[in-house]
CSV table of C-alpha atoms in Angstrom, one decimal:
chain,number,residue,atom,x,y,z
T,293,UNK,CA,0.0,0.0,0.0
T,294,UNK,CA,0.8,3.4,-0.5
T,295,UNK,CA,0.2,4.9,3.2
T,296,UNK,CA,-2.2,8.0,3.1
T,297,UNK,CA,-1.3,11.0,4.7
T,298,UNK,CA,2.5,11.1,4.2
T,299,UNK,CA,3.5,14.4,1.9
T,300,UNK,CA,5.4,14.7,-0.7
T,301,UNK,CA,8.2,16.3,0.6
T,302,UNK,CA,8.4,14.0,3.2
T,303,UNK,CA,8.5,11.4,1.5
T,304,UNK,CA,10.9,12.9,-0.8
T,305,UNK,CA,13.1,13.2,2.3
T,306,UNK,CA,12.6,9.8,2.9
T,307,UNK,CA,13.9,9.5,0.0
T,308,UNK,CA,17.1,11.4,0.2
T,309,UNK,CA,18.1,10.2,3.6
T,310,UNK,CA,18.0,7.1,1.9
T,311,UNK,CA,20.5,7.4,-0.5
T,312,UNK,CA,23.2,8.6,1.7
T,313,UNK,CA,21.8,6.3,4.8
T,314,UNK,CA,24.6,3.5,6.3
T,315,UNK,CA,23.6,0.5,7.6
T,316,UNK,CA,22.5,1.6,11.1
T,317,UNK,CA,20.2,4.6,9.6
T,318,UNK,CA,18.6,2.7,6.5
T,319,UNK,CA,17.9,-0.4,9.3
T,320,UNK,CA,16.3,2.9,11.2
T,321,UNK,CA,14.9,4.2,8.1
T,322,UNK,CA,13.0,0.4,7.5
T,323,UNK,CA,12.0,0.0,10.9
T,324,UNK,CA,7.9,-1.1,11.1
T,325,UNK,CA,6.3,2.3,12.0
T,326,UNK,CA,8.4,4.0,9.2
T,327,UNK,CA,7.0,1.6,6.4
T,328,UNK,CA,3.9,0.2,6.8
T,329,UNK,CA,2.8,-3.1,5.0
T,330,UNK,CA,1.0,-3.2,1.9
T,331,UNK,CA,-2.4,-4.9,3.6
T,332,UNK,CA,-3.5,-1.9,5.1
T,333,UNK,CA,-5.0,-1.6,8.5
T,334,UNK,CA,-7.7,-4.3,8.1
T,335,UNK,CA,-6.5,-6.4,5.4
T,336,UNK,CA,-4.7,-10.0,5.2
T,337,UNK,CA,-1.1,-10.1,6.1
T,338,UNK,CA,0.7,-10.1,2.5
T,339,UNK,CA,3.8,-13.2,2.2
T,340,UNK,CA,3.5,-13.3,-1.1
T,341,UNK,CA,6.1,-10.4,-2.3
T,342,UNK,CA,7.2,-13.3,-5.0
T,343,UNK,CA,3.8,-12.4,-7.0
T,344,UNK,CA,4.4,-9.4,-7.0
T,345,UNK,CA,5.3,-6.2,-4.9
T,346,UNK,CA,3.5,-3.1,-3.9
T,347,UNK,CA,5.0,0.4,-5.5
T,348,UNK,CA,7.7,2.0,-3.1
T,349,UNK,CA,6.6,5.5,-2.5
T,350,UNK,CA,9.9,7.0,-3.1
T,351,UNK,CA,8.8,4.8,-6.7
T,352,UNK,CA,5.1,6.5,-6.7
T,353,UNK,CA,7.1,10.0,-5.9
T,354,UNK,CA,9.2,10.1,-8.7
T,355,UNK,CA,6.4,8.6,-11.1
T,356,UNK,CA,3.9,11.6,-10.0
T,357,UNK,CA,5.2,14.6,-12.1
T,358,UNK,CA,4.7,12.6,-15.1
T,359,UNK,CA,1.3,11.8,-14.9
T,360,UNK,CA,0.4,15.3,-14.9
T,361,UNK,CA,3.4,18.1,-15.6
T,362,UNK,CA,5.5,16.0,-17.7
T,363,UNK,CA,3.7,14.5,-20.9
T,364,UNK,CA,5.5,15.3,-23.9
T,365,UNK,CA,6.5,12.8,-26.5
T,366,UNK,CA,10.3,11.6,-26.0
T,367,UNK,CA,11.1,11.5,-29.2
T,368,UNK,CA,10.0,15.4,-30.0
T,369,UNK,CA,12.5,17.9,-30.2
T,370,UNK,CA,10.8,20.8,-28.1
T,371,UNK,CA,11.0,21.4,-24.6
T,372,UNK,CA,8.5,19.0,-23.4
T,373,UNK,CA,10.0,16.4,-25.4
T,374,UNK,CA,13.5,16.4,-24.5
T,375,UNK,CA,12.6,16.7,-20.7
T,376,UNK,CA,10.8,12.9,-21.2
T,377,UNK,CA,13.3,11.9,-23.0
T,378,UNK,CA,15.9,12.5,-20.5
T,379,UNK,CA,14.0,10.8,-18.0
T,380,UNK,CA,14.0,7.8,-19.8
T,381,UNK,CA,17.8,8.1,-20.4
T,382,UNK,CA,17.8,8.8,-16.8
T,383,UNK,CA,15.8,5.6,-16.1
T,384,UNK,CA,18.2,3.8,-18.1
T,385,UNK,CA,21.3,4.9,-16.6
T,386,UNK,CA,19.6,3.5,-13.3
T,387,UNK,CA,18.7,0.8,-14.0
T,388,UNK,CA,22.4,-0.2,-15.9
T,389,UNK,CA,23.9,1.1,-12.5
T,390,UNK,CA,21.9,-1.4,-10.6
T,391,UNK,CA,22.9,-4.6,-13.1
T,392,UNK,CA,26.4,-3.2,-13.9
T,393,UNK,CA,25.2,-3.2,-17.5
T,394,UNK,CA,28.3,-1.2,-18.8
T,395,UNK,CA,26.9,1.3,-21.1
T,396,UNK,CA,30.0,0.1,-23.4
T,397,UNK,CA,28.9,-3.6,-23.3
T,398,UNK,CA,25.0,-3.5,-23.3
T,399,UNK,CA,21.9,-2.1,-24.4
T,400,UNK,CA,19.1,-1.5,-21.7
T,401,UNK,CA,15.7,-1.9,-23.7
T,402,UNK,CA,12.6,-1.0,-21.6
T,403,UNK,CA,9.6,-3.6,-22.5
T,404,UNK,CA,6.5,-4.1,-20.5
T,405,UNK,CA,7.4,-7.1,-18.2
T,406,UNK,CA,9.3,-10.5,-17.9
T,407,UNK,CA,7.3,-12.2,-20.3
T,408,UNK,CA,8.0,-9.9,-23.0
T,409,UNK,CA,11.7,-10.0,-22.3
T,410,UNK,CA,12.1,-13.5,-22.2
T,411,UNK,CA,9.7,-14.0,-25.6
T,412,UNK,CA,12.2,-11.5,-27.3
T,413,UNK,CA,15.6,-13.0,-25.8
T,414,UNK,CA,14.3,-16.4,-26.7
T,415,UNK,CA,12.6,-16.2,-29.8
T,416,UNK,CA,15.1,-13.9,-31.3
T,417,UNK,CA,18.6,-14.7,-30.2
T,418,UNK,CA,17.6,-19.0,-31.5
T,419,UNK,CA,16.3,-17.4,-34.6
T,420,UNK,CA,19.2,-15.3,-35.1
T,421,UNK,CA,21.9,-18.1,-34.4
T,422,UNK,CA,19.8,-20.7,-36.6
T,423,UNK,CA,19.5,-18.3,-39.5
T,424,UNK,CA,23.6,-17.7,-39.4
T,425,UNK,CA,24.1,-21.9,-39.2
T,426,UNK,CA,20.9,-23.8,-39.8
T,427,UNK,CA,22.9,-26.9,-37.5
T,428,UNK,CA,22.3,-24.7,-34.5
T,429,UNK,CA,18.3,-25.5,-33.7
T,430,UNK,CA,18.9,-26.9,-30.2
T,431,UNK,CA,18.0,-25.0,-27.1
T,432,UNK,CA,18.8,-26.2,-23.7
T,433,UNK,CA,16.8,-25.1,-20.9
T,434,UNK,CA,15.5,-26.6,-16.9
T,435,UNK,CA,12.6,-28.1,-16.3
T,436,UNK,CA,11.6,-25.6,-13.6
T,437,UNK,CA,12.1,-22.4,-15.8
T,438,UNK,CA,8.9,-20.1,-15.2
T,439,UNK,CA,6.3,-20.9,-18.3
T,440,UNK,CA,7.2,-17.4,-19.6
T,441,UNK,CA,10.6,-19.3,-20.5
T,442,UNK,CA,9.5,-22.9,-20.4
T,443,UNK,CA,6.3,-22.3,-23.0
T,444,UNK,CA,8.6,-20.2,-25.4
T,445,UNK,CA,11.6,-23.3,-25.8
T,446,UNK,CA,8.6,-25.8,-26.1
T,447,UNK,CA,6.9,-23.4,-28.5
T,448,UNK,CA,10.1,-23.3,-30.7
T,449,UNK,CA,10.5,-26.8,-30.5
T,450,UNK,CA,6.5,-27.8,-31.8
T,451,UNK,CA,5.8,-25.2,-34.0
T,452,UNK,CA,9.3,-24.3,-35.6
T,453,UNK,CA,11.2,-27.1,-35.1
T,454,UNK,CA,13.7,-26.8,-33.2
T,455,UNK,CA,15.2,-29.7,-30.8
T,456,UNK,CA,14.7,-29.1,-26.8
T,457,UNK,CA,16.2,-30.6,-23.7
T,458,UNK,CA,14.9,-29.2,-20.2
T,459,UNK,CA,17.7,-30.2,-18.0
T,460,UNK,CA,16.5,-31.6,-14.4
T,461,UNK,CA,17.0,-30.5,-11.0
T,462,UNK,CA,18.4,-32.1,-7.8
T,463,UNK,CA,15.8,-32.9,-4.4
T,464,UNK,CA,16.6,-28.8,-3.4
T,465,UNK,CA,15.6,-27.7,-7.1
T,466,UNK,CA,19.2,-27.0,-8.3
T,467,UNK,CA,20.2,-27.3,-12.1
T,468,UNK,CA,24.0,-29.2,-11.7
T,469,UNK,CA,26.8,-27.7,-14.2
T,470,UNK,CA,27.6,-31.2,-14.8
T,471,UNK,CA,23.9,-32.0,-16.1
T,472,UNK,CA,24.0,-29.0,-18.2
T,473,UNK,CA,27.3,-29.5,-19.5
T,474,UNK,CA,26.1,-32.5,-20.6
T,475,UNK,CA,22.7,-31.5,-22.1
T,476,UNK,CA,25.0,-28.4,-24.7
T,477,UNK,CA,25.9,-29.9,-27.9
T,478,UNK,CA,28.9,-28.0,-29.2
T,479,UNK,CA,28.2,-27.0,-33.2
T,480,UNK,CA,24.1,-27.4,-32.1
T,481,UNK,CA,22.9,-25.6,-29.5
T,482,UNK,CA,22.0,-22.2,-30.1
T,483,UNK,CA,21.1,-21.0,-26.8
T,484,UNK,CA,21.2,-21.7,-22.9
T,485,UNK,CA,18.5,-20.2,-21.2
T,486,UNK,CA,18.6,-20.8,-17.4
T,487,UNK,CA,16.5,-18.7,-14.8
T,488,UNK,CA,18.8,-17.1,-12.3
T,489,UNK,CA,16.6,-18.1,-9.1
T,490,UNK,CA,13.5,-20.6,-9.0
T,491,UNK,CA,10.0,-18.4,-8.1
T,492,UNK,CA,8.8,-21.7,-6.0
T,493,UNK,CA,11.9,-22.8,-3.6
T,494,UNK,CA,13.9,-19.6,-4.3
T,495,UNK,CA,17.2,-22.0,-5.0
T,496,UNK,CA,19.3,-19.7,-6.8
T,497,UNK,CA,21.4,-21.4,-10.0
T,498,UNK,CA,24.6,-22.0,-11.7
T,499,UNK,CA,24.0,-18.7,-14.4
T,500,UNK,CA,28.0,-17.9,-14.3
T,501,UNK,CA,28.8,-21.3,-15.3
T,502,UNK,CA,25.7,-21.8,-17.5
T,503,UNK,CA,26.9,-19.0,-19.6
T,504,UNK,CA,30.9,-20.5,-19.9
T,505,UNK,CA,29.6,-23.7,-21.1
T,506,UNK,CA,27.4,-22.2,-23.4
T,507,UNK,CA,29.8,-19.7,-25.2
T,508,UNK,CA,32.5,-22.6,-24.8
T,509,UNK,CA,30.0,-24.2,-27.2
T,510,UNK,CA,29.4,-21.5,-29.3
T,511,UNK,CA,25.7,-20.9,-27.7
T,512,UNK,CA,24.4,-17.9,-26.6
T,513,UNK,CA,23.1,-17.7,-22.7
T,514,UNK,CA,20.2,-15.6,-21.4
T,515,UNK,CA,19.0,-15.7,-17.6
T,516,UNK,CA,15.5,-14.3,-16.5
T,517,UNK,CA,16.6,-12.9,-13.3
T,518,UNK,CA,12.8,-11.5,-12.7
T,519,UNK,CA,12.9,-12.8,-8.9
T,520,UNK,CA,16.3,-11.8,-8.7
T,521,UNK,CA,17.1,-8.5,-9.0
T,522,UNK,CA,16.8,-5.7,-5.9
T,523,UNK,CA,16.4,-9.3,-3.4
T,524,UNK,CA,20.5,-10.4,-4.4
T,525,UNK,CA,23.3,-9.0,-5.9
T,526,UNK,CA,22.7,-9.6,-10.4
T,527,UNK,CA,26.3,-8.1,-11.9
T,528,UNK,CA,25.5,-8.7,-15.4
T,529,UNK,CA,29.2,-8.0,-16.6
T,530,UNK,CA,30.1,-10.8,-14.0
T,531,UNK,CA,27.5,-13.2,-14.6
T,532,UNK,CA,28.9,-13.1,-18.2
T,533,UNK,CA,25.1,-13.9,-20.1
T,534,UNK,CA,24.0,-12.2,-23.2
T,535,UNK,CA,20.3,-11.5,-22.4
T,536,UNK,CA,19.0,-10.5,-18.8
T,537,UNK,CA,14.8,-10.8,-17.7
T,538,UNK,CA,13.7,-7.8,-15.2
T,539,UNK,CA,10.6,-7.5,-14.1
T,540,UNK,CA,9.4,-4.6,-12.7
T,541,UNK,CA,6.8,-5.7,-10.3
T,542,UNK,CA,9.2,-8.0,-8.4
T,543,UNK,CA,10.7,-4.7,-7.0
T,544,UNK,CA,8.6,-2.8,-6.1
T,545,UNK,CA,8.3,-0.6,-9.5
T,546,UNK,CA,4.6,-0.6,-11.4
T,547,UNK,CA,3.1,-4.2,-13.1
T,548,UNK,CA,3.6,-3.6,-17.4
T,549,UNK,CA,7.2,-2.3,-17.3
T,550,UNK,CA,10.1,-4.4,-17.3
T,551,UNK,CA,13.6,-4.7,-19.5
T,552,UNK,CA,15.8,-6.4,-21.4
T,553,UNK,CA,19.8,-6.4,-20.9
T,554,UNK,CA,21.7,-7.8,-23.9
T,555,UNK,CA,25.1,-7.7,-25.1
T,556,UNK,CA,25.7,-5.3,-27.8
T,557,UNK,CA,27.6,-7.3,-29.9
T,558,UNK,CA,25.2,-9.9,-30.0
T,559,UNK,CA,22.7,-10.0,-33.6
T,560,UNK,CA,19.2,-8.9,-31.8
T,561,UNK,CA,16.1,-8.9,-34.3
T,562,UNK,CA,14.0,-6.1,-33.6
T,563,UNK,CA,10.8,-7.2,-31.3
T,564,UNK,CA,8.7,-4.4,-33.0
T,565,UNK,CA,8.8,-2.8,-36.4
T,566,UNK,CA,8.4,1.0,-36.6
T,567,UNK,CA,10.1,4.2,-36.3
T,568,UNK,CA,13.2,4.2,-34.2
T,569,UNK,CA,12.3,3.8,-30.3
T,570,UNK,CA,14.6,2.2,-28.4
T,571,UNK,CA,17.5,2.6,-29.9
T,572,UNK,CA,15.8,1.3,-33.1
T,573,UNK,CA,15.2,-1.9,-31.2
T,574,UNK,CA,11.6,-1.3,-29.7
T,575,UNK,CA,9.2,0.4,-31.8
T,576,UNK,CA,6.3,2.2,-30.3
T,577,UNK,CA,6.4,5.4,-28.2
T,578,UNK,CA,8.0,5.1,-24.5
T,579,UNK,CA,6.1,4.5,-21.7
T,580,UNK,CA,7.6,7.4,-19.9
T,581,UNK,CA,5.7,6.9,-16.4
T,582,UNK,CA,6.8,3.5,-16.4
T,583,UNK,CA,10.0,3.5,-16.9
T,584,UNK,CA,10.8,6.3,-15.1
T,585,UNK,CA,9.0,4.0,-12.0
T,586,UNK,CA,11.5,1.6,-13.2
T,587,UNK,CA,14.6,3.5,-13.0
T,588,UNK,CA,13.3,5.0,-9.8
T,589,UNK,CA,12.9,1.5,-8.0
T,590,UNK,CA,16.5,0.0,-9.5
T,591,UNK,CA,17.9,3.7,-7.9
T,592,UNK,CA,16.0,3.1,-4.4
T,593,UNK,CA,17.6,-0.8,-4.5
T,594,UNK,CA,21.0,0.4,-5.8
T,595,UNK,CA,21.2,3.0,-2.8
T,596,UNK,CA,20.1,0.7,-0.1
T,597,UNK,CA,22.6,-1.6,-0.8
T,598,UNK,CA,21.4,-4.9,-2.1
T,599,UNK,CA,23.4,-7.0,-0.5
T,600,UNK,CA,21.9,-5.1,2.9
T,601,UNK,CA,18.5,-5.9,1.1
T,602,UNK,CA,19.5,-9.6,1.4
T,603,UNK,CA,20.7,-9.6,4.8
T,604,UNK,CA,17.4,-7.7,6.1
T,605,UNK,CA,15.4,-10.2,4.2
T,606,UNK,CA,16.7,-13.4,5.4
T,607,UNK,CA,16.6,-12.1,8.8
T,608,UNK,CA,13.3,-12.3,8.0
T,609,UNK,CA,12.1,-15.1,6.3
T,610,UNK,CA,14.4,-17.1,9.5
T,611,UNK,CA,12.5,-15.6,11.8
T,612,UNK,CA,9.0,-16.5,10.0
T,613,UNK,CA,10.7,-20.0,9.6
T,614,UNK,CA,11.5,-20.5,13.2
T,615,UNK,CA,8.4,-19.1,14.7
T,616,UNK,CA,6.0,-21.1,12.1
T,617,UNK,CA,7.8,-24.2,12.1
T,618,UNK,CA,7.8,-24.3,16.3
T,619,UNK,CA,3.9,-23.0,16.1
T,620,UNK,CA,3.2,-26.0,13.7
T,621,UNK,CA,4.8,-28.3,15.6
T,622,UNK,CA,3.0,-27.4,18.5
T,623,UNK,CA,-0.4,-28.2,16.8
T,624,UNK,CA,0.6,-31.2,15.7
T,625,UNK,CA,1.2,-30.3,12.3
T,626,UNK,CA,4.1,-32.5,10.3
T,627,UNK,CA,6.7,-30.0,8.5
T,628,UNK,CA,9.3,-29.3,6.2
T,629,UNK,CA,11.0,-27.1,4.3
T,630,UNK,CA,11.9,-26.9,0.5
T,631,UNK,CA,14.5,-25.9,-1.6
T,632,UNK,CA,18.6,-25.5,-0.6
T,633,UNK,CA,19.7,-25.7,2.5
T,634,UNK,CA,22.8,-23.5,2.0
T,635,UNK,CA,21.4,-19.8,2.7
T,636,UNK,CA,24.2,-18.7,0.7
T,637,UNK,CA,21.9,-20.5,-2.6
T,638,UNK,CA,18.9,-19.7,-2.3
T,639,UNK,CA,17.0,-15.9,-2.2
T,640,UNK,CA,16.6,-14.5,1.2
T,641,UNK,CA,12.9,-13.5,1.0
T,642,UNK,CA,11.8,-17.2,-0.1
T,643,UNK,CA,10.2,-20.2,2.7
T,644,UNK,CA,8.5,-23.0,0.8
T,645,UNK,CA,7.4,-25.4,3.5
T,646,UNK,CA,5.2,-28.3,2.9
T,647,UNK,CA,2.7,-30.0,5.7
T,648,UNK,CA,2.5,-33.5,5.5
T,649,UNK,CA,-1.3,-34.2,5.1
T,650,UNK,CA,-2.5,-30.9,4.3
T,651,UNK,CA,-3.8,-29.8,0.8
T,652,UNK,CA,-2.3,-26.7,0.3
T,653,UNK,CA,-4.7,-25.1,-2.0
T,654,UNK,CA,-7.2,-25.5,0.7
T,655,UNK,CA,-4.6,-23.9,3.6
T,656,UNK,CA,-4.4,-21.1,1.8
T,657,UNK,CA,-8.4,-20.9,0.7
T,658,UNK,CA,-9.0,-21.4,4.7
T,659,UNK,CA,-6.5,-18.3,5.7
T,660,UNK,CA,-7.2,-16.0,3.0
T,661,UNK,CA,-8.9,-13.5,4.8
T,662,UNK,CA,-6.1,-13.2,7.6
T,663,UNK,CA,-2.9,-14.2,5.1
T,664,UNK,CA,-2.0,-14.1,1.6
T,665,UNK,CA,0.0,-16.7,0.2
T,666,UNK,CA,0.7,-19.2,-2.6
T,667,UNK,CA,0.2,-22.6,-2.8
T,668,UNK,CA,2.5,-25.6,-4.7
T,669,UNK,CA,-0.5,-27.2,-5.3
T,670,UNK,CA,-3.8,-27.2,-7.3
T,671,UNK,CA,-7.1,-28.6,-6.5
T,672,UNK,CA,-9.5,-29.1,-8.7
T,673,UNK,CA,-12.9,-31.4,-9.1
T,674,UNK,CA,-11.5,-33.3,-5.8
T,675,UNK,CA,-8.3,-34.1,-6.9
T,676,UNK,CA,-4.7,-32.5,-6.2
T,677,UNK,CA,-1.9,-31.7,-8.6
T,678,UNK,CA,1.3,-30.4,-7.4
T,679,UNK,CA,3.7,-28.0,-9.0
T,680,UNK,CA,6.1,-29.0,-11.8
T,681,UNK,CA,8.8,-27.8,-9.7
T,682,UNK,CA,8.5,-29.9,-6.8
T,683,UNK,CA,7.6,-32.6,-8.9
T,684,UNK,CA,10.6,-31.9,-10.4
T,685,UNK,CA,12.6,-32.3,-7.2
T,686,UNK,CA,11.2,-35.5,-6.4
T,687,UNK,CA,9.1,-34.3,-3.6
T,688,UNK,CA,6.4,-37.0,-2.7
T,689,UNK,CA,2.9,-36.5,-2.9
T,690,UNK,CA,2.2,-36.8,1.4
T,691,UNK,CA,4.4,-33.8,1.4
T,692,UNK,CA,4.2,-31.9,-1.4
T,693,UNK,CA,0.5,-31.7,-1.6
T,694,UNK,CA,0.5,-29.5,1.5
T,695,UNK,CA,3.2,-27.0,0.5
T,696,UNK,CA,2.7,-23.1,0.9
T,697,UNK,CA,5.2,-20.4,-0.5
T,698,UNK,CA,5.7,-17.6,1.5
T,699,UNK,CA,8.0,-14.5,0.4
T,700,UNK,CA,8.3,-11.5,2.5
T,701,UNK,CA,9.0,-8.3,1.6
T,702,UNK,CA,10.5,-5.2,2.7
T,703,UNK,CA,7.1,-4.0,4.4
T,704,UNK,CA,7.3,-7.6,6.3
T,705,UNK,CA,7.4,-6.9,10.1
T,706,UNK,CA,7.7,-9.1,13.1
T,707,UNK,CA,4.2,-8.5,14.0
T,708,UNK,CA,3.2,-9.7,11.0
T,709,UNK,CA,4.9,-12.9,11.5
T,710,UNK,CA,3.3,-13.9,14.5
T,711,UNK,CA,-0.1,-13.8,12.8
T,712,UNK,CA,1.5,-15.7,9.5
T,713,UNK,CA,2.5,-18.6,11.8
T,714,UNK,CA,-0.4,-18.4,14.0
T,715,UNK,CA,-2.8,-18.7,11.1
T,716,UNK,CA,-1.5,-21.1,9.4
T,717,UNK,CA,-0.9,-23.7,11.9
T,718,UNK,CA,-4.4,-23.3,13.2
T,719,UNK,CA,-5.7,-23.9,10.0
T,720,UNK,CA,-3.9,-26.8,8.9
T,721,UNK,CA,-4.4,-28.6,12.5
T,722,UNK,CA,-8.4,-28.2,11.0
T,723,UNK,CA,-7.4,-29.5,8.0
T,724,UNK,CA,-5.8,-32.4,9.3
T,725,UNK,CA,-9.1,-32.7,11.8
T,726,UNK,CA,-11.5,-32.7,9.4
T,727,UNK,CA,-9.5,-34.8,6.8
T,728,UNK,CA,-8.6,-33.4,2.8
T,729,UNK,CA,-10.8,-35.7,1.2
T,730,UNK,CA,-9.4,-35.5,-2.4
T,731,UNK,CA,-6.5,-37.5,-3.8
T,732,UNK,CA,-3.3,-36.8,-5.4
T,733,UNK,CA,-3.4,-36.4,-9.0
């Protein structure tokens, strides 16, 4: 939520105290009564910052003057033109600070969300390497890639032909560099595509290595970092890919804006055809309010400190952990958690924990109104279905059935997690009581 009755200029000073904030002041600055939750006062607690995030207001803030003082067209040559077009250059610039996506090295291209960046990495960098050698129509991917990558490789491979192995995962949802090394063909594959973290379990993968073996091969690599970025550190010089996913919405910019980071001496087709908008690359006017949201967010992650971000977060999600796994056990409620058991591999906002005997689907239908959260599992005309990625890691139907994903956020307060585990354990104990009656499917 966007709290009411905060100025602008005090937010704005929010803002600026930010960017020049150490550790002690920003943990000050983040502190509950300073940044209220997105739920407002009567609403669900919100554990599900993996869907999606609210708008920062420092984000809102800068977004504001271009809804209604700044309008003009960024690619006219007046006055009202040039002053949107520098704040999408600005945006731009912010964003490439945030990734380390040197200026020199790569092109920032502003689309309107993940999907469209991975559909356009995809689509066009297997094209591209197919069309210069038609023995390159093999694309290597996992099996636990979100469908906005997942549905695109299959898609090339039914429609257009081209060859497809999803490389699987280990029991904590881990692609091994051995498996992918295995899965490249060198003189065939065209291009690795391997997410940077998994949306479900939050284990984090093996992108820097992904991308040697692929260029080792003669492949291109491209990583959708969408859960990623502003939650870890994502150097995109150092990761060494040659097509980044950012989503907006998974850091707290608007829903509909996202962007594309790709080497610039990589062949790109262009994703629309038109006049000259980014860069010649992106046809169709800017969507100056969103981007500029965009920037704003990368800026407000880049001068917390991301790495800060990360500690703050898994501070939290390990105190959510501890209290709901000790409040479960206490009801009698079988436990576990998914995913990598090294913090240092999986993201620091992520808890997927899975309740022997529970149906998930129905957890979270029975808490709705005092939590919101995601389920691994569907359940439909009385039977249950659980996710491709934990079906993936070999998770067993007892368990995996009965798994919830919660994510917190940087709204996510201690108070909040005593009603999380509260909830939850009192509604599965009923769950358990009064039996699931549907099967695995």
């Amino acid at each position: 939520r966007l709290p009411s009755g905060v100025a602008p200029h005090a937010r704005r000073t929010a803002g600026a105290r930010l960017a020049g904030a150490d550790v002690a002041a920003m943990a000050s600055l983040l502190n509950e009564a300073a940044l209220p939750g997105p739920q407002g006062e009567d609403g669900p607690v919100y554990v599900d910052y993996n869907a999606s995030t609210p708008i920062a207001r420092e984000v809102a803030d800068a977004m504001a003057p271009y809804l209604y003082e700044h309008w003009g067209n960024p690619s006219s040559a007046y006055v009202y033109g040039r002053r949107t077009a520098e704040a999408v250059a600005n945006a731009r610039r912010q964003l490439a600070a945030l990734l380390n996506a040197q200026e020199a090295q790569a092109h920032v291209t502003f689309t309107s969300g993940g999907t469209e960046s991975n559909n356009w990495a995809i689509r066009g960098a297997a094209r591209a390497m197919r069309a210069a050698d038609k023995k390159r129509s093999h694309i290597v991917t996992t099996c636990v890639e979100h469908p906005a990558v997942l549905e695109v490789c299959r898609f090339l491979r039914d429609v257009e032909g081209f060859e497809l192995t999803e490389v699987a995962v280990d029991a904590e949802g881990v692609c091994a560099v051995e498996a992918l090394e295995e899965a490249i063909r060198p003189g065939e594959t065209a291009l690795v595509t391997v997410m940077h973290s998994n949306n479900e379990v939050g284990a984090l993968m093996p992108v820097r290595e992904a991308a040697g073996l692929a260029h080792a091969a003669g492949a291109l690599c491209h990583t959708d970092a969408s859960q990623s970025v502003g939650k870890v550190p994502v150097d995109f010089v150092a990761l060494g890919v040659d097509f980044l996913t950012v989503a907006g919405h998974k850091m707290y910019a608007p829903k509909g804006c996202g962007a594309l980071i790709h080497r610039r001496d990589v062949p790109m087709e262009k994703f629309m055809i038109g006049a000259g908008h980014e860069q010649g690359r992106r046809a169709g006017t800017e969507n100056v309010i969103l981007n500029v949201g965009l920037g704003a967010a990368a800026a407000l992650a880049h001068s917390r400190g991301v790495a800060q971000t990360a500690a703050k977060l898994a501070a939290r999600r390990e105190e959510l952990r501890g209290a709901l796994l000790a409040t479960l056990e206490g009801a009698g409620v079988q436990a576990r958690v998914n995913g990598p058991g090294d913090a240092a591999r999986r993201l620091p906002n992520t808890l997927s924990i899975s309740l022997r005997g529970v149906v998930g689907a129905k957890l979270v239908a029975r808490v709705q109104d005092k939590v919101a959260c995601s389920s691994g599992s569907a359940c439909h005309a009385g039977a249950v279905r659980m996710s491709g990625v934990l079906r993936a890691m070999g998770v067993e139907p007892e368990w995996g059935d009965g798994t919830v994903r919660l994510s917190v956020g940087k709204y996510t307060t201690s108070r909040d997690v005593e009603v999380v585990a509260r909830e939850i354990a009192v509604a599965a104990a009923e769950e358990l009581r009064l039996g699931s009656g549907v099967t695995s499917g």
